[in-house]
Amino acid sequence: MPALDIRLSKPLLPWLFAALAGTAAALVLYVVDQAEHLRYEQSVRTETLEELSQLRADIESRLNAELQLFAGMVAHITLHPSITVKEIQQLSDTLMENKTLVRSLGVSKQFTIFHVHPIEGNEAALGLNYLANDSQREPVLRAVGTRQAVLAGPIELVQGGQALIGRLPVFTKPKDDRSEGDFWGLVSIVIDLDKLYQEIGFDSNKLGIKVAIQGRDGLGQFGDIFYGDTTIFEDNADYLDLSLPGGRWRIAAQPTQQLLSSIPNSSQIVHSLGGIIVLLITAAAFFLTRQLQHQKAIIEVQKQHRAEIWHTATHDRLTGLPNRQLFNEELVHFIALAQRQENKLAVLFLDLDNFKEINDAFSHRVGDLYLQDFSSRLANITRETEIVARLGGDEFAIVAMDMVTIDEAIALAERITELALQEISIENNALNTGVSIGIAVYPEDGDTPETLVQHADLAMYGAKNSALGSYAFFEQRMNQEVQERKQLVDDMRRGMDNNEFNLVYQPIIDIERSEVIGLEALARWNQPQRGMVSPAVFIPAAETSGLILPFGEWSTMQAAKDIAEKLQCQQSGISVSLNLSPIQLHRGDPKALVDRVLKLTDIDPHQLDIEITESAILEDVARATKIVTELRLRGVSVTIDDFGTGYSSLSHLQQLPVTRIKIDTSFVQKIGIDEQSEAIVKAMLFLANTLKIRVTAEGVETAEQLQFLKEFGCCEIQGYYFSKPLTVEKACEFVGNFSLANVIGD
């Protein structure tokens, strides 16, 4: 049989190549189309997850901020388990003044509610026992059992809308390290969920995704869907888990048509070019390679997006430094590393001094620019083994690793101090701040992140209150001092409620007129357990705690009442001097206080003399001048107290419309002993007499001091030479019976 000779004729060859080319082009076109479709889907998913991640971060941040705010009440009750209903009401008023998501709060002793805020509309909650309520028993017991805050709900409110119920258990402070505190009760807050949705922007037209949330009562994927369309979870949606106190939610999202239309889709272009690609096999290979490269680029972009999301969650947005969360995580690793290598590490807690003045004087925008510049310079002076973080506001923290001696921590603190004192120019303003630094060293001062940060914070306050330098190491006594300060402030609050404070009066004598011209009101405290407490102890505590404002109002009002009811009967022209603290001068409203006192007591303004220390005036001369001027316009006298201790008031005497100055006791006591002090007294008397300003010398105890002051023109005398501080009754008697001849004759 002859061999079969199969040959393709030339006319068939073009068809064959056309078919082959068409097949190859179709395959290439299919690959390109699938790659474009995959790119489009991945772009859509990336955009969806990015918006979903931002929503999750906003919800977690907002809810944790609300719980953290009221955790302060829990901490206060923990330290003061015998807190009164009145004190709880004051705490509630303060917390609810903030524009928060919290609609109301309740406080229970054990499981029975005894306080609600606001009371209007919530009266029925008083006396409610959580254990007797089926719907509230489980989350309450879960919060108590875990000793952690639990967020339950959402629930439907009778007045409309949805709310979350936060249960914050309160335990008393443990008696020692081996025991746990006793269960005291609960702080419960009602969080307006609809307001949360609104603030985060769930209903915003700019949101490119449709959202649904699952996990009522923190049950995550096992809980009910309580927000959004339930079909979102059924349609292969993207989702993320959201952590909450005591549980979690699952939040799912699908892109909206608006988001889909904003992402370019090249499929139509690929189809339009299909006819040309049929004849260009080589071009098909080129397009395939191009798509593969494009796929790789998409993966890189996704990796970059994940890195950006992580960076946003762990870094401060203003400065770019690690935030508190990342700082605590890194500190755990650093402690573990130091433990393995048997090395020391130091935690430095930084607080910028007087930063608030930059915000107040130049605006918060300038303050933000200063923080950015300071953060950049702070990062530049640290080593690679040190982590710098911004904890919030003007507070920073640094972890220094691989320390051989504490001298390395000292050197770092000194570099930071020098850095903070350097002036920088922001919008043509030369700015700088001081810095207070607290240092805690591992393992001596603690072996956990919480302990080291807490002890560094305590040491920072020690540095802030110290005149020796800008940094301080933690000492165990600081814990004791903090507790003692808190107890002293608590005793003062109770003392004010229980009328334990009273005023005594020390006479001021005009030796030329031979009469009592004034009385200085001085506070005294007879505490039942402590006995007589020195003003040198309780006045600084009142100033640092803010109690000086209500305490100052009480003392001013009481002195005015004594003038109106008891002192006027002796001598209508007598005045009473009252000390105004620096806190009252610069943070309070002295004008409004004086107006209230004059209105309520109806005394003559000339009988009221306000004493302001020279150092308080020098803190802000412009503000002090304005306040002194307004007080003088009301007819009230103003005295500069402790004159001569500020070293710079002399230049301001002409601008300050004060009535008189008081020469500080420290100079008077050295008369007859120290010639330099005598020279200073002479200079002050000469200047005051030249400017026609009255002068009072306080602390006069001897005839020699009296004779010196009289010889150089000081006629107003105050001190034990004439009288110690007296009760108001004794002061009235002293005024009525005073005779200069009898005193000097003695």
mmCIF file of C-alpha atoms in Angstrom, residues 414-622:
data_model
loop_
_atom_site.group_PDB
_atom_site.id
_atom_site.type_symbol
_atom_site.label_atom_id
_atom_site.label_comp_id
_atom_site.label_asym_id
_atom_site.label_seq_id
_atom_site.Cartn_x
_atom_site.Cartn_y
_atom_site.Cartn_z
ATOM 1 C CA GLU A 414 20.582 65.761 81.561
ATOM 2 C CA ARG A 415 20.591 65.644 77.739
ATOM 3 C CA ILE A 416 16.793 65.804 77.736
ATOM 4 C CA THR A 417 16.805 68.722 80.202
ATOM 5 C CA GLU A 418 19.249 70.653 78.027
ATOM 6 C CA LEU A 419 17.127 69.883 74.959
ATOM 7 C CA ALA A 420 13.908 71.186 76.565
ATOM 8 C CA LEU A 421 15.573 74.446 77.586
ATOM 9 C CA GLN A 422 16.723 75.206 74.032
ATOM 10 C CA GLU A 423 14.661 77.934 72.402
ATOM 11 C CA ILE A 424 13.044 77.181 69.037
ATOM 12 C CA SER A 425 11.275 79.587 66.717
ATOM 13 C CA ILE A 426 7.700 78.788 65.701
ATOM 14 C CA GLU A 427 5.893 81.432 63.671
ATOM 15 C CA ASN A 428 8.384 84.072 64.839
ATOM 16 C CA ASN A 429 7.859 83.125 68.497
ATOM 17 C CA ALA A 430 10.853 82.005 70.573
ATOM 18 C CA LEU A 431 9.553 79.103 72.658
ATOM 19 C CA ASN A 432 10.980 76.695 75.200
ATOM 20 C CA THR A 433 9.822 74.691 78.203
ATOM 21 C CA GLY A 434 11.414 73.051 81.153
ATOM 22 C CA VAL A 435 11.003 69.336 81.759
ATOM 23 C CA SER A 436 10.456 67.192 84.860
ATOM 24 C CA ILE A 437 11.782 63.633 84.612
ATOM 25 C CA GLY A 438 11.075 60.654 86.849
ATOM 26 C CA ILE A 439 13.335 57.586 86.639
ATOM 27 C CA ALA A 440 12.521 54.019 87.711
ATOM 28 C CA VAL A 441 15.158 51.278 87.322
ATOM 29 C CA TYR A 442 14.576 47.560 86.666
ATOM 30 C CA PRO A 443 14.709 45.383 88.722
ATOM 31 C CA GLU A 444 15.146 47.525 91.875
ATOM 32 C CA ASP A 445 12.026 49.645 91.374
ATOM 33 C CA GLY A 446 9.766 47.020 89.804
ATOM 34 C CA ASP A 447 9.674 44.082 87.418
ATOM 35 C CA THR A 448 6.448 44.745 85.499
ATOM 36 C CA PRO A 449 5.620 47.482 82.969
ATOM 37 C CA GLU A 450 2.791 48.811 85.133
ATOM 38 C CA THR A 451 4.956 49.102 88.251
ATOM 39 C CA LEU A 452 7.918 50.717 86.485
ATOM 40 C CA VAL A 453 5.748 53.302 84.691
ATOM 41 C CA GLN A 454 3.812 54.072 87.890
ATOM 42 C CA HIS A 455 7.001 54.516 89.910
ATOM 43 C CA ALA A 456 8.610 56.666 87.194
ATOM 44 C CA ASP A 457 5.445 58.803 87.217
ATOM 45 C CA LEU A 458 5.696 59.232 91.001
ATOM 46 C CA ALA A 459 9.363 60.167 90.686
ATOM 47 C CA MET A 460 8.443 62.726 88.010
ATOM 48 C CA TYR A 461 6.135 64.483 90.473
ATOM 49 C CA GLY A 462 8.969 64.382 92.977
ATOM 50 C CA ALA A 463 11.202 66.132 90.444
ATOM 51 C CA LYS A 464 8.496 68.695 89.684
ATOM 52 C CA ASN A 465 8.178 69.566 93.380
ATOM 53 C CA SER A 466 11.927 69.644 93.979
ATOM 54 C CA ALA A 467 14.118 72.699 93.701
ATOM 55 C CA LEU A 468 17.274 70.594 93.292
ATOM 56 C CA GLY A 469 16.925 69.587 89.658
ATOM 57 C CA SER A 470 14.766 68.513 86.761
ATOM 58 C CA TYR A 471 14.986 64.758 87.375
ATOM 59 C CA ALA A 472 14.533 62.401 90.314
ATOM 60 C CA PHE A 473 14.882 58.668 90.907
ATOM 61 C CA PHE A 474 12.026 56.703 92.423
ATOM 62 C CA GLU A 475 12.263 56.104 96.154
ATOM 63 C CA GLN A 476 9.967 53.843 98.130
ATOM 64 C CA ARG A 477 9.042 56.720 100.400
ATOM 65 C CA MET A 478 7.299 58.361 97.434
ATOM 66 C CA ASN A 479 4.506 55.800 97.644
ATOM 67 C CA GLN A 480 4.087 56.616 101.320
ATOM 68 C CA GLU A 481 4.172 60.348 100.612
ATOM 69 C CA VAL A 482 1.490 60.023 97.945
ATOM 70 C CA GLN A 483 -0.761 58.107 100.330
ATOM 71 C CA GLU A 484 -0.123 60.630 103.098
ATOM 72 C CA ARG A 485 -0.963 63.548 100.754
ATOM 73 C CA LYS A 486 -4.169 61.852 99.656
ATOM 74 C CA GLN A 487 -5.156 61.171 103.278
ATOM 75 C CA LEU A 488 -4.414 64.785 104.239
ATOM 76 C CA VAL A 489 -6.591 66.075 101.384
ATOM 77 C CA ASP A 490 -9.390 63.675 102.339
ATOM 78 C CA ASP A 491 -9.183 64.858 105.953
ATOM 79 C CA MET A 492 -9.351 68.471 104.757
ATOM 80 C CA ARG A 493 -12.515 67.760 102.750
ATOM 81 C CA ARG A 494 -14.136 66.161 105.774
ATOM 82 C CA GLY A 495 -12.851 68.968 107.970
ATOM 83 C CA MET A 496 -14.514 71.575 105.758
ATOM 84 C CA ASP A 497 -17.779 69.616 105.897
ATOM 85 C CA ASN A 498 -17.521 69.214 109.687
ATOM 86 C CA ASN A 499 -16.553 72.835 110.477
ATOM 87 C CA GLU A 500 -13.159 71.869 111.895
ATOM 88 C CA PHE A 501 -11.515 75.051 110.539
ATOM 89 C CA ASN A 502 -11.684 78.450 112.196
ATOM 90 C CA LEU A 503 -10.111 81.885 111.815
ATOM 91 C CA VAL A 504 -7.903 83.740 114.279
ATOM 92 C CA TYR A 505 -6.887 87.387 113.983
ATOM 93 C CA GLN A 506 -3.526 89.078 114.623
ATOM 94 C CA PRO A 507 -3.750 92.837 115.287
ATOM 95 C CA ILE A 508 -1.930 95.450 113.185
ATOM 96 C CA ILE A 509 -0.962 98.539 115.229
ATOM 97 C CA ASP A 510 -0.394 102.101 114.061
ATOM 98 C CA ILE A 511 2.174 103.276 116.618
ATOM 99 C CA GLU A 512 1.802 106.943 115.580
ATOM 100 C CA ARG A 513 -1.972 106.976 116.124
ATOM 101 C CA SER A 514 -1.706 104.540 119.043
ATOM 102 C CA GLU A 515 -4.572 102.368 117.834
ATOM 103 C CA VAL A 516 -5.407 99.070 116.166
ATOM 104 C CA ILE A 517 -5.994 99.738 112.456
ATOM 105 C CA GLY A 518 -6.413 96.194 111.180
ATOM 106 C CA LEU A 519 -6.464 92.464 111.800
ATOM 107 C CA GLU A 520 -4.962 89.721 109.639
ATOM 108 C CA ALA A 521 -7.210 86.636 109.372
ATOM 109 C CA LEU A 522 -5.285 83.371 109.713
ATOM 110 C CA ALA A 523 -6.736 79.890 109.261
ATOM 111 C CA ARG A 524 -6.383 77.223 111.954
ATOM 112 C CA TRP A 525 -7.313 73.540 111.821
ATOM 113 C CA ASN A 526 -7.942 71.384 114.876
ATOM 114 C CA GLN A 527 -8.279 67.906 113.403
ATOM 115 C CA PRO A 528 -9.769 65.278 115.760
ATOM 116 C CA GLN A 529 -7.008 62.707 115.177
ATOM 117 C CA ARG A 530 -4.072 64.916 114.158
ATOM 118 C CA GLY A 531 -4.655 67.723 116.648
ATOM 119 C CA MET A 532 -3.600 71.219 115.578
ATOM 120 C CA VAL A 533 -2.317 71.071 111.994
ATOM 121 C CA SER A 534 0.067 73.816 110.874
ATOM 122 C CA PRO A 535 -1.018 76.037 107.952
ATOM 123 C CA ALA A 536 2.414 75.301 106.490
ATOM 124 C CA VAL A 537 1.163 71.721 106.078
ATOM 125 C CA PHE A 538 -2.465 72.039 104.999
ATOM 126 C CA ILE A 539 -2.269 75.179 102.808
ATOM 127 C CA PRO A 540 0.210 73.621 100.282
ATOM 128 C CA ALA A 541 -1.950 70.455 100.214
ATOM 129 C CA ALA A 542 -5.023 72.578 99.491
ATOM 130 C CA GLU A 543 -3.207 74.368 96.665
ATOM 131 C CA THR A 544 -1.937 71.210 94.933
ATOM 132 C CA SER A 545 -5.330 69.470 95.211
ATOM 133 C CA GLY A 546 -7.440 72.448 94.121
ATOM 134 C CA LEU A 547 -9.204 72.661 97.506
ATOM 135 C CA ILE A 548 -7.726 76.124 97.967
ATOM 136 C CA LEU A 549 -10.534 77.606 95.844
ATOM 137 C CA PRO A 550 -13.481 76.476 98.044
ATOM 138 C CA PHE A 551 -11.315 76.892 101.162
ATOM 139 C CA GLY A 552 -10.392 80.445 100.158
ATOM 140 C CA GLU A 553 -14.035 81.305 99.532
ATOM 141 C CA TRP A 554 -14.979 79.961 102.980
ATOM 142 C CA SER A 555 -12.251 81.943 104.764
ATOM 143 C CA THR A 556 -13.112 85.172 102.900
ATOM 144 C CA MET A 557 -16.818 84.808 103.638
ATOM 145 C CA GLN A 558 -16.183 83.934 107.308
ATOM 146 C CA ALA A 559 -13.903 86.921 107.822
ATOM 147 C CA ALA A 560 -16.476 89.245 106.235
ATOM 148 C CA LYS A 561 -19.177 87.851 108.529
ATOM 149 C CA ASP A 562 -16.940 88.473 111.543
ATOM 150 C CA ILE A 563 -16.468 92.068 110.391
ATOM 151 C CA ALA A 564 -20.204 92.568 109.970
ATOM 152 C CA GLU A 565 -21.313 90.817 113.164
ATOM 153 C CA LYS A 566 -18.545 91.376 115.733
ATOM 154 C CA LEU A 567 -15.727 93.698 114.733
ATOM 155 C CA GLN A 568 -17.769 96.707 113.591
ATOM 156 C CA CYS A 569 -19.115 97.141 117.098
ATOM 157 C CA GLN A 570 -15.609 98.062 118.292
ATOM 158 C CA GLN A 571 -14.303 100.353 115.579
ATOM 159 C CA SER A 572 -15.996 101.065 112.272
ATOM 160 C CA GLY A 573 -12.744 101.878 110.468
ATOM 161 C CA ILE A 574 -10.920 98.655 111.260
ATOM 162 C CA SER A 575 -9.990 96.437 108.285
ATOM 163 C CA VAL A 576 -9.440 92.696 108.029
ATOM 164 C CA SER A 577 -6.625 91.341 105.835
ATOM 165 C CA LEU A 578 -7.149 88.093 103.920
ATOM 166 C CA ASN A 579 -4.455 86.084 102.156
ATOM 167 C CA LEU A 580 -5.100 85.262 98.467
ATOM 168 C CA SER A 581 -3.138 82.225 97.252
ATOM 169 C CA PRO A 582 -1.387 82.117 93.837
ATOM 170 C CA ILE A 583 -3.933 79.496 92.700
ATOM 171 C CA GLN A 584 -6.822 81.814 93.586
ATOM 172 C CA LEU A 585 -5.110 84.729 91.840
ATOM 173 C CA HIS A 586 -4.299 83.002 88.548
ATOM 174 C CA ARG A 587 -6.939 80.250 88.271
ATOM 175 C CA GLY A 588 -9.809 81.546 90.331
ATOM 176 C CA ASP A 589 -11.916 84.681 89.983
ATOM 177 C CA PRO A 590 -11.027 87.037 92.879
ATOM 178 C CA LYS A 591 -13.271 89.815 91.559
ATOM 179 C CA ALA A 592 -16.379 87.606 91.548
ATOM 180 C CA LEU A 593 -15.494 86.269 95.022
ATOM 181 C CA VAL A 594 -15.193 89.785 96.477
ATOM 182 C CA ASP A 595 -18.444 90.840 94.777
ATOM 183 C CA ARG A 596 -20.309 87.901 96.346
ATOM 184 C CA VAL A 597 -18.862 88.606 99.797
ATOM 185 C CA LEU A 598 -19.716 92.314 99.686
ATOM 186 C CA LYS A 599 -23.246 91.590 98.496
ATOM 187 C CA LEU A 600 -23.989 88.896 101.096
ATOM 188 C CA THR A 601 -22.463 90.656 104.131
ATOM 189 C CA ASP A 602 -23.094 94.304 103.193
ATOM 190 C CA ILE A 603 -19.786 95.427 104.721
ATOM 191 C CA ASP A 604 -17.884 98.548 103.697
ATOM 192 C CA PRO A 605 -15.374 97.577 100.932
ATOM 193 C CA HIS A 606 -12.700 99.650 102.694
ATOM 194 C CA GLN A 607 -12.808 97.192 105.592
ATOM 195 C CA LEU A 608 -11.570 94.397 103.327
ATOM 196 C CA ASP A 609 -7.833 94.104 102.588
ATOM 197 C CA ILE A 610 -6.614 91.418 100.136
ATOM 198 C CA GLU A 611 -3.003 90.277 100.660
ATOM 199 C CA ILE A 612 -1.186 88.849 97.610
ATOM 200 C CA THR A 613 2.351 87.514 97.884
ATOM 201 C CA GLU A 614 5.055 89.123 95.828
ATOM 202 C CA SER A 615 5.950 85.782 94.187
ATOM 203 C CA ALA A 616 2.322 85.242 93.106
ATOM 204 C CA ILE A 617 2.286 88.636 91.393
ATOM 205 C CA LEU A 618 5.536 87.897 89.569
ATOM 206 C CA GLU A 619 4.081 84.702 88.042
ATOM 207 C CA ASP A 620 1.956 86.867 85.718
ATOM 208 C CA VAL A 621 2.424 90.586 86.329
ATOM 209 C CA ALA A 622 -0.060 91.629 83.614
#
